[in-house]
Amino acid sequence: MGELAAEIAPGVHVATAEKYTTTTTIIAGEDGGCLLVDPAVSVADLAALAGWLSARGLCPVAGWSTHPHWDHLLWSRALGGAPRYATPRAVAVAAREEADLISGVEESAPGHDLALFARVQPLLGHEIDWPGPRALVYAHNAHAPGHGAIFLPDSGVLIAGDMLSDVEIPLLDLDCADPFGGYREGLRLLASIPGVKALIPGHGHVGDHAEFHRRITADLAYLDAVQAGDHVDDPRLTEDWLRTEHARQMARAAETTRRSAN
Ligand SMILES: [Zn+2]
């Protein structure tokens, strides 16, 4: 059996759950404290994570939820009572959509302590105040409203949330007024971050600097093709649920084109 989490940069560990290749990021700070980003996904995954942390003398002193989707709002009693943050917009959306988010957990990862689910508070400012490496927040509205990527300038690690995946196509927030424009804006923001040496997607595999740029290019190419109504031959279209989302995104693009032509 391998390590639960891989150290991808000094003091930055990534655990990958089997379900949806979901990542959890652990950033070691001072005096055994750590910043825990998106702990996921099953009850057993969180129990194993808590065991791994305590075996290494690490204790979460702050949590970060990258965006208001159920698989990024989980927590367990064994992870302790640290404050958990998200962008103000993400906190508002999580509160408004709590019932739907809970249905998502119950359907896909039952058994979590719902008293701890989505208990996030708004982070004011653009940096997490915690005793450890600087953690800067880059907020945008691609994929989900109030999406907050974390960039660690000391190590050049970007924790991207559900963006820049190698296993999922760009998944747009079709509930917003301009899903394609919003997604492009989010990509532009992430692409503008200087000094990215390692990329951690919410689902998929860690990439280096070159892979970071390759994924930005691949995601822009995907959006271009969908908006042009072209046939999309993206190697990430591997599963039925992704093909379903892709079809919805194609339909939305076609509808937008039709509307602007009238
Ligand atoms: Zn998501």
mmCIF file of C-alpha atoms and ligand atoms in Angstrom:
data_model
loop_
_atom_site.group_PDB
_atom_site.id
_atom_site.type_symbol
_atom_site.label_atom_id
_atom_site.label_comp_id
_atom_site.label_asym_id
_atom_site.label_seq_id
_atom_site.Cartn_x
_atom_site.Cartn_y
_atom_site.Cartn_z
ATOM 1 C CA MET A 1 0.000 0.000 0.000
ATOM 2 C CA GLY A 2 1.370 3.412 -0.962
ATOM 3 C CA GLU A 3 1.291 6.661 0.943
ATOM 4 C CA LEU A 4 -2.122 8.246 1.264
ATOM 5 C CA ALA A 5 -0.723 11.595 0.147
ATOM 6 C CA ALA A 6 2.195 12.533 -2.111
ATOM 7 C CA GLU A 7 4.472 15.459 -1.269
ATOM 8 C CA ILE A 8 4.450 17.445 -4.513
ATOM 9 C CA ALA A 9 6.439 20.409 -3.162
ATOM 10 C CA PRO A 10 8.110 20.912 0.234
ATOM 11 C CA GLY A 11 5.312 20.720 2.815
ATOM 12 C CA VAL A 12 2.537 20.421 0.221
ATOM 13 C CA HIS A 13 0.826 17.027 0.120
ATOM 14 C CA VAL A 14 -1.895 15.807 -2.219
ATOM 15 C CA ALA A 15 -4.196 12.901 -1.436
ATOM 16 C CA THR A 16 -6.299 11.494 -4.258
ATOM 17 C CA ALA A 17 -9.596 9.744 -3.605
ATOM 18 C CA GLU A 18 -10.825 7.027 -5.923
ATOM 19 C CA LYS A 19 -14.193 8.682 -6.519
ATOM 20 C CA TYR A 20 -13.908 11.190 -9.397
ATOM 21 C CA THR A 21 -10.106 11.261 -8.852
ATOM 22 C CA THR A 22 -10.824 13.961 -6.242
ATOM 23 C CA THR A 23 -7.830 15.667 -4.654
ATOM 24 C CA THR A 24 -7.335 16.936 -1.114
ATOM 25 C CA THR A 25 -4.430 19.314 -0.467
ATOM 26 C CA ILE A 26 -2.570 19.558 2.838
ATOM 27 C CA ILE A 27 -0.181 22.480 3.393
ATOM 28 C CA ALA A 28 2.077 22.142 6.413
ATOM 29 C CA GLY A 29 2.512 25.260 8.517
ATOM 30 C CA GLU A 30 4.179 26.195 11.785
ATOM 31 C CA ASP A 31 4.111 24.026 14.920
ATOM 32 C CA GLY A 32 2.283 21.085 13.347
ATOM 33 C CA GLY A 33 -0.560 23.202 12.025
ATOM 34 C CA CYS A 34 -1.815 22.670 8.494
ATOM 35 C CA LEU A 35 -4.145 24.277 5.994
ATOM 36 C CA LEU A 36 -6.555 21.716 4.574
ATOM 37 C CA VAL A 37 -8.115 22.358 1.164
ATOM 38 C CA ASP A 38 -11.232 20.484 -0.005
ATOM 39 C CA PRO A 39 -11.011 17.327 2.160
ATOM 40 C CA ALA A 40 -12.852 14.623 0.215
ATOM 41 C CA VAL A 41 -14.710 12.513 -0.556
ATOM 42 C CA SER A 42 -16.190 9.448 1.191
ATOM 43 C CA VAL A 43 -16.532 8.944 4.954
ATOM 44 C CA ALA A 44 -13.718 6.371 4.716
ATOM 45 C CA ASP A 45 -11.521 8.825 2.751
ATOM 46 C CA LEU A 46 -11.909 11.477 5.459
ATOM 47 C CA ALA A 47 -11.210 8.954 8.222
ATOM 48 C CA ALA A 48 -8.031 7.839 6.434
ATOM 49 C CA LEU A 49 -7.026 11.463 5.930
ATOM 50 C CA ALA A 50 -7.497 12.266 9.633
ATOM 51 C CA GLY A 51 -5.419 9.200 10.530
ATOM 52 C CA TRP A 52 -2.662 10.203 8.098
ATOM 53 C CA LEU A 53 -2.560 13.733 9.525
ATOM 54 C CA SER A 54 -2.382 12.643 13.149
ATOM 55 C CA ALA A 55 0.307 10.039 12.355
ATOM 56 C CA ARG A 56 2.419 12.930 11.073
ATOM 57 C CA GLY A 57 1.592 15.231 13.967
ATOM 58 C CA LEU A 58 -0.378 17.549 11.690
ATOM 59 C CA CYS A 59 -3.536 19.286 12.853
ATOM 60 C CA PRO A 60 -5.753 21.464 10.622
ATOM 61 C CA VAL A 61 -5.709 25.073 11.842
ATOM 62 C CA ALA A 62 -7.619 26.401 8.829
ATOM 63 C CA GLY A 63 -9.707 24.961 6.030
ATOM 64 C CA TRP A 64 -10.454 26.218 2.535
ATOM 65 C CA SER A 65 -13.341 25.245 0.295
ATOM 66 C CA THR A 66 -12.569 26.111 -3.337
ATOM 67 C CA HIS A 67 -16.193 26.309 -4.460
ATOM 68 C CA PRO A 68 -19.792 25.622 -3.413
ATOM 69 C CA HIS A 69 -20.214 22.093 -4.781
ATOM 70 C CA TRP A 70 -20.942 19.289 -2.329
ATOM 71 C CA ASP A 71 -17.681 17.396 -2.853
ATOM 72 C CA HIS A 72 -15.699 20.492 -1.845
ATOM 73 C CA LEU A 73 -17.618 21.309 1.359
ATOM 74 C CA LEU A 74 -16.997 18.174 3.411
ATOM 75 C CA TRP A 75 -15.459 17.837 6.863
ATOM 76 C CA SER A 76 -15.370 15.349 9.708
ATOM 77 C CA ARG A 77 -15.228 15.508 13.508
ATOM 78 C CA ALA A 78 -11.776 13.875 13.455
ATOM 79 C CA LEU A 79 -10.397 16.800 11.435
ATOM 80 C CA GLY A 80 -11.081 19.115 14.378
ATOM 81 C CA GLY A 81 -12.767 22.459 14.782
ATOM 82 C CA ALA A 82 -10.584 24.801 12.712
ATOM 83 C CA PRO A 83 -12.272 27.713 10.947
ATOM 84 C CA ARG A 84 -13.156 26.865 7.358
ATOM 85 C CA TYR A 85 -13.208 29.597 4.767
ATOM 86 C CA ALA A 86 -14.458 30.228 1.258
ATOM 87 C CA THR A 87 -15.023 33.362 -0.807
ATOM 88 C CA PRO A 88 -17.984 35.481 0.391
ATOM 89 C CA ARG A 89 -19.894 34.613 -2.770
ATOM 90 C CA ALA A 90 -19.271 30.889 -2.309
ATOM 91 C CA VAL A 91 -20.485 31.085 1.302
ATOM 92 C CA ALA A 92 -23.686 32.819 0.186
ATOM 93 C CA VAL A 93 -24.326 30.250 -2.544
ATOM 94 C CA ALA A 94 -23.611 27.323 -0.200
ATOM 95 C CA ALA A 95 -26.166 28.712 2.262
ATOM 96 C CA ARG A 96 -28.783 29.346 -0.423
ATOM 97 C CA GLU A 97 -28.359 25.930 -2.039
ATOM 98 C CA GLU A 98 -27.789 23.910 1.107
ATOM 99 C CA ALA A 99 -30.719 21.543 0.543
ATOM 100 C CA ASP A 100 -29.528 20.598 -2.956
ATOM 101 C CA LEU A 101 -25.948 20.258 -1.778
ATOM 102 C CA ILE A 102 -27.033 17.909 1.005
ATOM 103 C CA SER A 103 -28.949 15.787 -1.520
ATOM 104 C CA GLY A 104 -25.711 15.550 -3.481
ATOM 105 C CA VAL A 105 -23.801 14.233 -0.479
ATOM 106 C CA GLU A 106 -26.550 11.805 0.506
ATOM 107 C CA GLU A 107 -26.724 10.436 -3.015
ATOM 108 C CA SER A 108 -23.018 10.130 -3.763
ATOM 109 C CA ALA A 109 -21.158 9.916 -0.448
ATOM 110 C CA PRO A 110 -23.671 9.020 2.285
ATOM 111 C CA GLY A 111 -22.850 8.922 5.981
ATOM 112 C CA HIS A 112 -21.118 12.244 6.499
ATOM 113 C CA ASP A 113 -21.842 14.285 9.609
ATOM 114 C CA LEU A 114 -24.146 16.883 8.075
ATOM 115 C CA ALA A 115 -23.781 19.157 11.104
ATOM 116 C CA LEU A 116 -20.274 19.857 9.776
ATOM 117 C CA PHE A 117 -21.203 20.042 6.107
ATOM 118 C CA ALA A 118 -20.710 23.398 4.328
ATOM 119 C CA ARG A 119 -19.892 25.210 7.585
ATOM 120 C CA VAL A 120 -17.767 27.783 5.800
ATOM 121 C CA GLN A 121 -17.286 31.427 6.669
ATOM 122 C CA PRO A 122 -16.456 34.239 4.260
ATOM 123 C CA LEU A 123 -12.793 35.123 3.900
ATOM 124 C CA LEU A 124 -12.448 38.865 3.734
ATOM 125 C CA GLY A 125 -9.425 39.942 1.750
ATOM 126 C CA HIS A 126 -7.350 37.954 -0.688
ATOM 127 C CA GLU A 127 -5.052 35.994 1.561
ATOM 128 C CA ILE A 128 -5.719 33.314 4.174
ATOM 129 C CA ASP A 129 -4.439 34.532 7.535
ATOM 130 C CA TRP A 130 -2.843 31.447 9.066
ATOM 131 C CA PRO A 131 0.517 30.452 10.590
ATOM 132 C CA GLY A 132 2.114 28.947 7.492
ATOM 133 C CA PRO A 133 3.187 29.687 3.910
ATOM 134 C CA ARG A 134 1.356 32.574 2.264
ATOM 135 C CA ALA A 135 -1.863 31.436 0.613
ATOM 136 C CA LEU A 136 -3.348 33.879 -1.892
ATOM 137 C CA VAL A 137 -6.930 33.609 -3.104
ATOM 138 C CA TYR A 138 -7.802 34.094 -6.769
ATOM 139 C CA ALA A 139 -11.577 34.395 -7.053
ATOM 140 C CA HIS A 140 -13.634 34.067 -10.228
ATOM 141 C CA ASN A 141 -16.963 32.631 -11.360
ATOM 142 C CA ALA A 142 -15.996 29.887 -13.792
ATOM 143 C CA HIS A 143 -17.555 26.447 -13.085
ATOM 144 C CA ALA A 144 -19.195 27.751 -9.881
ATOM 145 C CA PRO A 145 -19.903 31.180 -8.417
ATOM 146 C CA GLY A 146 -17.278 32.412 -5.991
ATOM 147 C CA HIS A 147 -14.687 29.866 -7.091
ATOM 148 C CA GLY A 148 -11.485 30.525 -5.147
ATOM 149 C CA ALA A 149 -8.168 29.090 -6.302
ATOM 150 C CA ILE A 150 -5.288 29.177 -3.818
ATOM 151 C CA PHE A 151 -1.782 30.077 -4.916
ATOM 152 C CA LEU A 152 1.223 29.478 -2.680
ATOM 153 C CA PRO A 153 3.814 31.976 -3.940
ATOM 154 C CA ASP A 154 6.701 30.468 -1.926
ATOM 155 C CA SER A 155 6.444 27.080 -3.622
ATOM 156 C CA GLY A 156 4.648 28.104 -6.834
ATOM 157 C CA VAL A 157 1.790 25.669 -6.174
ATOM 158 C CA LEU A 158 -1.641 26.480 -7.594
ATOM 159 C CA ILE A 159 -4.635 24.689 -6.054
ATOM 160 C CA ALA A 160 -7.106 25.279 -8.844
ATOM 161 C CA GLY A 161 -10.360 23.770 -7.586
ATOM 162 C CA ASP A 162 -12.458 22.372 -10.428
ATOM 163 C CA MET A 163 -10.458 23.971 -13.234
ATOM 164 C CA LEU A 164 -7.597 22.760 -15.446
ATOM 165 C CA SER A 165 -8.337 19.063 -15.087
ATOM 166 C CA ASP A 166 -6.731 16.383 -17.202
ATOM 167 C CA VAL A 167 -9.661 14.017 -16.672
ATOM 168 C CA GLU A 168 -12.688 16.323 -17.031
ATOM 169 C CA ILE A 169 -13.625 18.763 -19.787
ATOM 170 C CA PRO A 170 -14.342 22.347 -18.669
ATOM 171 C CA LEU A 171 -17.660 22.112 -16.808
ATOM 172 C CA LEU A 172 -19.509 25.385 -17.154
ATOM 173 C CA ASP A 173 -21.887 27.005 -14.711
ATOM 174 C CA LEU A 174 -24.952 26.866 -16.964
ATOM 175 C CA ASP A 175 -27.064 28.622 -14.318
ATOM 176 C CA CYS A 176 -25.245 31.893 -14.859
ATOM 177 C CA ALA A 177 -26.036 34.471 -17.541
ATOM 178 C CA ASP A 178 -22.817 34.107 -19.511
ATOM 179 C CA PRO A 179 -21.258 30.703 -18.821
ATOM 180 C CA PHE A 180 -18.737 30.850 -21.677
ATOM 181 C CA GLY A 181 -17.608 34.410 -20.948
ATOM 182 C CA GLY A 182 -17.373 33.645 -17.238
ATOM 183 C CA TYR A 183 -15.335 30.537 -17.861
ATOM 184 C CA ARG A 184 -12.920 32.358 -20.160
ATOM 185 C CA GLU A 185 -12.503 35.065 -17.529
ATOM 186 C CA GLY A 186 -11.650 32.435 -14.905
ATOM 187 C CA LEU A 187 -9.094 30.829 -17.216
ATOM 188 C CA ARG A 188 -7.595 34.241 -17.965
ATOM 189 C CA LEU A 189 -7.236 34.954 -14.254
ATOM 190 C CA LEU A 190 -5.504 31.627 -13.545
ATOM 191 C CA ALA A 191 -3.246 32.049 -16.598
ATOM 192 C CA SER A 192 -2.157 35.462 -15.277
ATOM 193 C CA ILE A 193 -0.745 34.057 -12.014
ATOM 194 C CA PRO A 194 3.039 34.442 -12.160
ATOM 195 C CA GLY A 195 5.396 31.643 -11.183
ATOM 196 C CA VAL A 196 3.137 28.573 -11.261
ATOM 197 C CA LYS A 197 5.425 25.560 -10.914
ATOM 198 C CA ALA A 198 2.855 22.950 -9.926
ATOM 199 C CA LEU A 199 -0.862 22.689 -10.539
ATOM 200 C CA ILE A 200 -3.316 20.701 -8.409
ATOM 201 C CA PRO A 201 -6.735 20.260 -10.044
ATOM 202 C CA GLY A 202 -9.765 19.373 -7.909
ATOM 203 C CA HIS A 203 -10.191 16.226 -9.999
ATOM 204 C CA GLY A 204 -7.319 14.629 -11.855
ATOM 205 C CA HIS A 205 -3.555 14.657 -11.688
ATOM 206 C CA VAL A 206 -0.944 17.144 -10.575
ATOM 207 C CA GLY A 207 0.914 18.894 -13.395
ATOM 208 C CA ASP A 208 4.077 20.958 -13.738
ATOM 209 C CA HIS A 209 4.534 24.419 -15.286
ATOM 210 C CA ALA A 210 4.379 23.108 -18.862
ATOM 211 C CA GLU A 211 1.291 21.031 -18.066
ATOM 212 C CA PHE A 212 -0.371 24.092 -16.502
ATOM 213 C CA HIS A 213 -0.029 25.930 -19.815
ATOM 214 C CA ARG A 214 -0.998 22.877 -21.852
ATOM 215 C CA ARG A 215 -4.262 22.556 -19.904
ATOM 216 C CA ILE A 216 -5.104 26.248 -20.312
ATOM 217 C CA THR A 217 -4.606 25.868 -24.067
ATOM 218 C CA ALA A 218 -6.659 22.650 -24.136
ATOM 219 C CA ASP A 219 -9.516 24.271 -22.207
ATOM 220 C CA LEU A 220 -9.570 27.329 -24.472
ATOM 221 C CA ALA A 221 -9.573 25.026 -27.516
ATOM 222 C CA TYR A 222 -12.513 23.134 -26.022
ATOM 223 C CA LEU A 223 -14.479 26.360 -25.462
ATOM 224 C CA ASP A 224 -13.633 27.596 -28.977
ATOM 225 C CA ALA A 225 -14.873 24.361 -30.538
ATOM 226 C CA VAL A 226 -18.083 24.251 -28.507
ATOM 227 C CA GLN A 227 -18.903 27.885 -29.231
ATOM 228 C CA ALA A 228 -18.191 27.376 -32.936
ATOM 229 C CA GLY A 229 -20.546 24.369 -32.921
ATOM 230 C CA ASP A 230 -17.721 22.123 -34.131
ATOM 231 C CA HIS A 231 -17.392 18.444 -33.460
ATOM 232 C CA VAL A 232 -15.320 18.123 -30.301
ATOM 233 C CA ASP A 233 -12.773 15.370 -30.104
ATOM 234 C CA ASP A 234 -11.454 15.895 -26.597
ATOM 235 C CA PRO A 235 -9.609 12.952 -24.992
ATOM 236 C CA ARG A 236 -11.306 13.828 -21.685
ATOM 237 C CA LEU A 237 -14.750 12.864 -23.013
ATOM 238 C CA THR A 238 -14.446 9.384 -21.587
ATOM 239 C CA GLU A 239 -17.480 8.904 -19.370
ATOM 240 C CA ASP A 240 -21.230 9.094 -19.937
ATOM 241 C CA TRP A 241 -21.791 11.882 -17.415
ATOM 242 C CA LEU A 242 -19.110 13.993 -19.099
ATOM 243 C CA ARG A 243 -20.661 13.382 -22.531
ATOM 244 C CA THR A 244 -24.018 14.445 -21.077
ATOM 245 C CA GLU A 245 -22.537 17.682 -19.723
ATOM 246 C CA HIS A 246 -20.783 18.236 -23.031
ATOM 247 C CA ALA A 247 -24.086 17.886 -24.910
ATOM 248 C CA ARG A 248 -25.723 20.426 -22.578
ATOM 249 C CA GLN A 249 -22.857 22.847 -23.151
ATOM 250 C CA MET A 250 -23.109 22.404 -26.943
ATOM 251 C CA ALA A 251 -26.856 23.095 -26.723
ATOM 252 C CA ARG A 252 -26.303 26.202 -24.640
ATOM 253 C CA ALA A 253 -23.724 27.542 -27.104
ATOM 254 C CA ALA A 254 -26.053 26.901 -30.041
ATOM 255 C CA GLU A 255 -28.913 28.651 -28.251
ATOM 256 C CA THR A 256 -26.715 31.676 -27.515
ATOM 257 C CA THR A 257 -25.596 31.868 -31.159
ATOM 258 C CA ARG A 258 -29.209 31.636 -32.343
ATOM 259 C CA ARG A 259 -30.301 34.353 -29.963
ATOM 260 C CA SER A 260 -27.540 36.751 -31.000
ATOM 261 C CA ALA A 261 -28.311 36.138 -34.707
ATOM 262 C CA ASN A 262 -31.907 37.282 -34.240
HETATM 263 ZN ZN ZN B 1 -17.249 21.475 -8.826
#
